[in-house]
PDB file of C-alpha atoms in Angstrom:
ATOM      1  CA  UNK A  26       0.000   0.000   0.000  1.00  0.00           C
ATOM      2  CA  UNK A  27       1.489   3.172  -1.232  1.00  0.00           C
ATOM      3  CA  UNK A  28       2.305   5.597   1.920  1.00  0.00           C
ATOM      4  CA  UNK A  29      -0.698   8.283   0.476  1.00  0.00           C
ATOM      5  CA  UNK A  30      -3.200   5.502   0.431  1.00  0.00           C
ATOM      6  CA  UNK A  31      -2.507   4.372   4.308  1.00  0.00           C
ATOM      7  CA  UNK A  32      -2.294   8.110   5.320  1.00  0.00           C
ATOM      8  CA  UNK A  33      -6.030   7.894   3.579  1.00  0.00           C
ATOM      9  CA  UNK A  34      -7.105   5.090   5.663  1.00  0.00           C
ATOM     10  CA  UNK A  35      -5.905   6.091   8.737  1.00  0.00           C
ATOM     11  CA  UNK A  36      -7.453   9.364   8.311  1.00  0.00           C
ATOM     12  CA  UNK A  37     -10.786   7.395   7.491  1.00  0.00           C
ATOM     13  CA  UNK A  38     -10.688   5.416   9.933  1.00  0.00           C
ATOM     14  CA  UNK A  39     -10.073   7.850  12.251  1.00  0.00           C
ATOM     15  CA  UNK A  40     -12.894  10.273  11.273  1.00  0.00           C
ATOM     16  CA  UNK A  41     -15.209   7.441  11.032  1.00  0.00           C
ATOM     17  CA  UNK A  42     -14.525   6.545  14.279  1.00  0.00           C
ATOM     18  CA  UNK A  43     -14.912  10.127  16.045  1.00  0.00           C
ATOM     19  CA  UNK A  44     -18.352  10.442  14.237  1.00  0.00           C
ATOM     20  CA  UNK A  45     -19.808  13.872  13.399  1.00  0.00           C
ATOM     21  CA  UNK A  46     -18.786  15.370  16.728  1.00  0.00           C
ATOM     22  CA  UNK A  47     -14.560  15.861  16.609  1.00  0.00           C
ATOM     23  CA  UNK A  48     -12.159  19.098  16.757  1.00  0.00           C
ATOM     24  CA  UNK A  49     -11.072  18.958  13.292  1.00  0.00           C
ATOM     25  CA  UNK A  50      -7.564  20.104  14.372  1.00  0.00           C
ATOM     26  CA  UNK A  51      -7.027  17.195  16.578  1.00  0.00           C
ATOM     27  CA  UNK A  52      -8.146  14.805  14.751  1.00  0.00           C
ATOM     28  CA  UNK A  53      -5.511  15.773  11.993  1.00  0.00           C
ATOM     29  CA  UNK A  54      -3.175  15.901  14.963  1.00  0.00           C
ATOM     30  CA  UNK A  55      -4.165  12.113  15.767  1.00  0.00           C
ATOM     31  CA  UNK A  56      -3.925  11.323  11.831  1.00  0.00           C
ATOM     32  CA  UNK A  57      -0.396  12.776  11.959  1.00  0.00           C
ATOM     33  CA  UNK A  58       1.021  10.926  15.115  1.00  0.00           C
ATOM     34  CA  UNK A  59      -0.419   7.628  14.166  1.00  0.00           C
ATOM     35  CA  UNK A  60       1.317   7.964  10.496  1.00  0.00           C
ATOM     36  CA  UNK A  61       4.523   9.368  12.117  1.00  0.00           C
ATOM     37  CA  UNK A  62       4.782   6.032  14.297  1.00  0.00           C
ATOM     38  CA  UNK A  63       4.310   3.638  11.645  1.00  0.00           C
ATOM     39  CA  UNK A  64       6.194   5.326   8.579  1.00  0.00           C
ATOM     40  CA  UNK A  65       9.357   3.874   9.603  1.00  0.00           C
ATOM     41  CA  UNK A  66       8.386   0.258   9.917  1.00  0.00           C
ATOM     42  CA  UNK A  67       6.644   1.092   6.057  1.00  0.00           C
ATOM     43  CA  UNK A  68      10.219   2.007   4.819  1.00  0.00           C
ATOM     44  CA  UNK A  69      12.305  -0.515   6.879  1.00  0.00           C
ATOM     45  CA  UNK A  70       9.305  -2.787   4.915  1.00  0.00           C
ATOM     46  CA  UNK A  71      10.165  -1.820   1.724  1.00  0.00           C
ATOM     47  CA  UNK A  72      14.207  -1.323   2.133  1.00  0.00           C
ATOM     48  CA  UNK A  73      13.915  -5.229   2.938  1.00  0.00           C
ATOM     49  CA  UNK A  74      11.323  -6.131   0.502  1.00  0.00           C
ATOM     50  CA  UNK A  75      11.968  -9.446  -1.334  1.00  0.00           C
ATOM     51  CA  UNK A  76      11.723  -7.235  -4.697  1.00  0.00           C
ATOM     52  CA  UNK A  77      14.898  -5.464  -3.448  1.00  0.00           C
ATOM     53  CA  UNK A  78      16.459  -8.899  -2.869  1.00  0.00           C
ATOM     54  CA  UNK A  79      18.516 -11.326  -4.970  1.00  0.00           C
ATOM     55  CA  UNK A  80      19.826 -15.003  -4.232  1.00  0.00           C
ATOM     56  CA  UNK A  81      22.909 -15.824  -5.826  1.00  0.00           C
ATOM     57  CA  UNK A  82      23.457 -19.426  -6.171  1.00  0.00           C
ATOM     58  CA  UNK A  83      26.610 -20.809  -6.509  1.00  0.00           C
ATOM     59  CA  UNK A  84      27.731 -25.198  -7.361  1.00  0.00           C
ATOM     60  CA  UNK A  85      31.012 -26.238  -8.231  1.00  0.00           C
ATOM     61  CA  UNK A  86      34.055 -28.066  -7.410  1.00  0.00           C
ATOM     62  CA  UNK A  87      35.543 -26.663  -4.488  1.00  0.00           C
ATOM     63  CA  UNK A  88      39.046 -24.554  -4.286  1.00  0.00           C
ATOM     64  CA  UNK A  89      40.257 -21.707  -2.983  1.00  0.00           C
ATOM     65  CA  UNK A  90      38.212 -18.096  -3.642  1.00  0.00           C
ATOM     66  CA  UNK A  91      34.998 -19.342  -4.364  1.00  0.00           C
ATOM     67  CA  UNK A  92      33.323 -16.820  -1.834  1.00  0.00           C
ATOM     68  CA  UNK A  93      36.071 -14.419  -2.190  1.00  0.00           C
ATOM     69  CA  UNK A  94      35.182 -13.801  -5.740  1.00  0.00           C
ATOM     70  CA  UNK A  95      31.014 -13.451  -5.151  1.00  0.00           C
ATOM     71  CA  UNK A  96      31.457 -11.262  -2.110  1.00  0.00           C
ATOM     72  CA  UNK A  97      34.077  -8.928  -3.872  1.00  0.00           C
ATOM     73  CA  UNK A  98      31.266  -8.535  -6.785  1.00  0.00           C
ATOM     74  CA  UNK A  99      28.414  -7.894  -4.100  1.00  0.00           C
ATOM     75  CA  UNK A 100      30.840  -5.482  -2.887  1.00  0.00           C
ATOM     76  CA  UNK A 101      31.924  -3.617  -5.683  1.00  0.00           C
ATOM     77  CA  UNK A 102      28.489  -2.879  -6.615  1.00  0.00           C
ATOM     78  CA  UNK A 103      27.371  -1.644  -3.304  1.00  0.00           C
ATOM     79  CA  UNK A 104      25.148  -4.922  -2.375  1.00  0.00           C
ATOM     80  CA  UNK A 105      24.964  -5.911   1.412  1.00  0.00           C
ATOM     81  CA  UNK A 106      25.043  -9.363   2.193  1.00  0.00           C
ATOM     82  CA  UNK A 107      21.625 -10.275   4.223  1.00  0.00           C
ATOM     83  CA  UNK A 108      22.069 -14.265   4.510  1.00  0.00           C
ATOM     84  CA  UNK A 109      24.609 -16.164   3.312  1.00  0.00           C
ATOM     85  CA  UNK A 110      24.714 -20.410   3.699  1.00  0.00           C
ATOM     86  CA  UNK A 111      27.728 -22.470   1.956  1.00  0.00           C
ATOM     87  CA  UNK A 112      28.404 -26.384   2.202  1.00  0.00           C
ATOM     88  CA  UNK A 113      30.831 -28.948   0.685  1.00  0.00           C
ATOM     89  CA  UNK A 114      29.630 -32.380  -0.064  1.00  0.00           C
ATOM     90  CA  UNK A 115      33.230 -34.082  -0.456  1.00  0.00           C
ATOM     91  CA  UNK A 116      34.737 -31.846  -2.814  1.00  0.00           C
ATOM     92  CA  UNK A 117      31.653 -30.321  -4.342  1.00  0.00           C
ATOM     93  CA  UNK A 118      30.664 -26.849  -3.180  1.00  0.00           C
ATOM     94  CA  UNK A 119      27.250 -25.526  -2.660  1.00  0.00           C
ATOM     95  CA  UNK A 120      27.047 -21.030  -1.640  1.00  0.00           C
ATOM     96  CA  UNK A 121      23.387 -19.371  -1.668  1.00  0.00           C
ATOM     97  CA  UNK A 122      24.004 -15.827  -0.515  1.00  0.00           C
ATOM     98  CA  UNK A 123      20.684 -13.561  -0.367  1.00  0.00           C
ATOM     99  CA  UNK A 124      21.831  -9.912  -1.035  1.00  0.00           C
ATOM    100  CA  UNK A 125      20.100  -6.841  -0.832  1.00  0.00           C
ATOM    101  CA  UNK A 126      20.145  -4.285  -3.593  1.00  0.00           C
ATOM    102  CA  UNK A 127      18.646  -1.278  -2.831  1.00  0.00           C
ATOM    103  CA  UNK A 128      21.490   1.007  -2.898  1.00  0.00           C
ATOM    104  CA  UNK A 129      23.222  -1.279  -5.781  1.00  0.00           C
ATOM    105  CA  UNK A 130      25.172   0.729  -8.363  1.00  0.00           C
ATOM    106  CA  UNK A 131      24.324  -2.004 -11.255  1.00  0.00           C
ATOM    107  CA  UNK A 132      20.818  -3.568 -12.468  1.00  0.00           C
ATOM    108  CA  UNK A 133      19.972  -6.976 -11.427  1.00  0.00           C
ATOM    109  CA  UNK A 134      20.673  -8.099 -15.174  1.00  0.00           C
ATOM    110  CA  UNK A 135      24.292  -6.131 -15.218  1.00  0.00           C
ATOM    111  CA  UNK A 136      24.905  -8.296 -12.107  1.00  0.00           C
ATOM    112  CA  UNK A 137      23.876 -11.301 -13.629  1.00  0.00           C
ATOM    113  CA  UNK A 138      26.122 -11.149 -16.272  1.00  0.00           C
ATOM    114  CA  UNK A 139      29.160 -10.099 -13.644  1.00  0.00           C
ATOM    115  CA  UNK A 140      28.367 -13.479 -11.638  1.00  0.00           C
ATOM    116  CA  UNK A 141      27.913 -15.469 -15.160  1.00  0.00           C
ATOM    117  CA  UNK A 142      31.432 -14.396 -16.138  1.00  0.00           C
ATOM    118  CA  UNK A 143      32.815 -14.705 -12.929  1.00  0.00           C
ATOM    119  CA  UNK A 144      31.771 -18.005 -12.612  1.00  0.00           C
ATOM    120  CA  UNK A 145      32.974 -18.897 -15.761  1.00  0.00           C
ATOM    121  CA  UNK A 146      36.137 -17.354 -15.020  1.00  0.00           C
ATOM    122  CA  UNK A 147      36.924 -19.652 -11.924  1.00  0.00           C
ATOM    123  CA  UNK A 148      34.633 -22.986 -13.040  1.00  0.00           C
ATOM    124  CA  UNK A 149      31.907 -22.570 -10.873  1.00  0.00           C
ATOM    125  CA  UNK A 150      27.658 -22.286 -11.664  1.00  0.00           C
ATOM    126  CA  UNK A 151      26.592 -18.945 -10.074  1.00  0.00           C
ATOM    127  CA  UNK A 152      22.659 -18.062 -10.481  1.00  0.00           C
ATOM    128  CA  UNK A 153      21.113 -14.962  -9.913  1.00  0.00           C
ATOM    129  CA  UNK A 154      17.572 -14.403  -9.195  1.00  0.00           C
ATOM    130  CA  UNK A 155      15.576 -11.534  -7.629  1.00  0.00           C
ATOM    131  CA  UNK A 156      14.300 -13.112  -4.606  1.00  0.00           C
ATOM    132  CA  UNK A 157      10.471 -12.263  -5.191  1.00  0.00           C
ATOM    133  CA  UNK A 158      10.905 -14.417  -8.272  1.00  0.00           C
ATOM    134  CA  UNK A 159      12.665 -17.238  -6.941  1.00  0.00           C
ATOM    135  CA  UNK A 160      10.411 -17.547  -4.296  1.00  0.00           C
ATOM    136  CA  UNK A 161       7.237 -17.403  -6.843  1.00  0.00           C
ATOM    137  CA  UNK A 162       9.130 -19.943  -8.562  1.00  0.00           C
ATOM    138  CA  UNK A 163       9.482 -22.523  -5.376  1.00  0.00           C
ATOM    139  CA  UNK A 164       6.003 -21.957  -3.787  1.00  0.00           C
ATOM    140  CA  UNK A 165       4.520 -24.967  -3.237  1.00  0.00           C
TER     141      UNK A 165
END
């Protein structure tokens, strides 16, 4: 809900409630305070919205600067790391790092490309997905 329509509500519901019989003036007071407390929990929302997300999945045989190589690119493009998981299975590796990009200096499809080459680079898989996506794509 955009941040006009819930200032619209909560002035609704607020009138509503008071009926015909309110001080105007206080009532927009009331309106104002109620929006002022929640506004910041609507932007910390949206900051850590799954839109604003990506998962970067990366498989390969292990060696040395696997993770080295995906967190200097998350880096280098201004994207902070907001989960990260990594396993080996014998000698096979297995990263999926979940990365916020709100303040990222590249597009989601520049980054994919960065990742694709890196990985290519270095002989390891590495996906990229916006996480809203990927999760769409593994509902059950």
């Amino acid at each position: 809900m955009a941040n006009q329509e819930l200032l619209y509500k909560i002035s609704s519901d607020v009138f509503a409630e008071l009926g015909d019989s309110f001080d105007e003036t206080k009532a927009e007071q009331l309106v104002t305070r109620i929006y002022r407390t929640v506004e910041p929990f609507i932007a910390n929302q949206t900051l850590n919205s799954s839109a604003n997300r990506i998962v970067v999945s990366v498989f390969g045989k292990d060696h040395a600067g696997i993770v080295s190589k995906v967190t200097e690119i998350l880096a280098e493009t201004n994207c902070s790391i907001v989960d990260i998981n990594q396993t080996l299975v014998g000698d096979k590796f297995a990263m999926i790092i979940v990365a916020n990009t709100t303040d990222a200096s590249e597009t989601v499809a520049s980054l994919k490309e960065k990742f694709r080459l890196a990985g290519d680079a270095s002989g390891v898989r590495i996906y990229v997905q916006r996480e809203d996506l990927f999760n769409a794509m593994h509902r059950i």
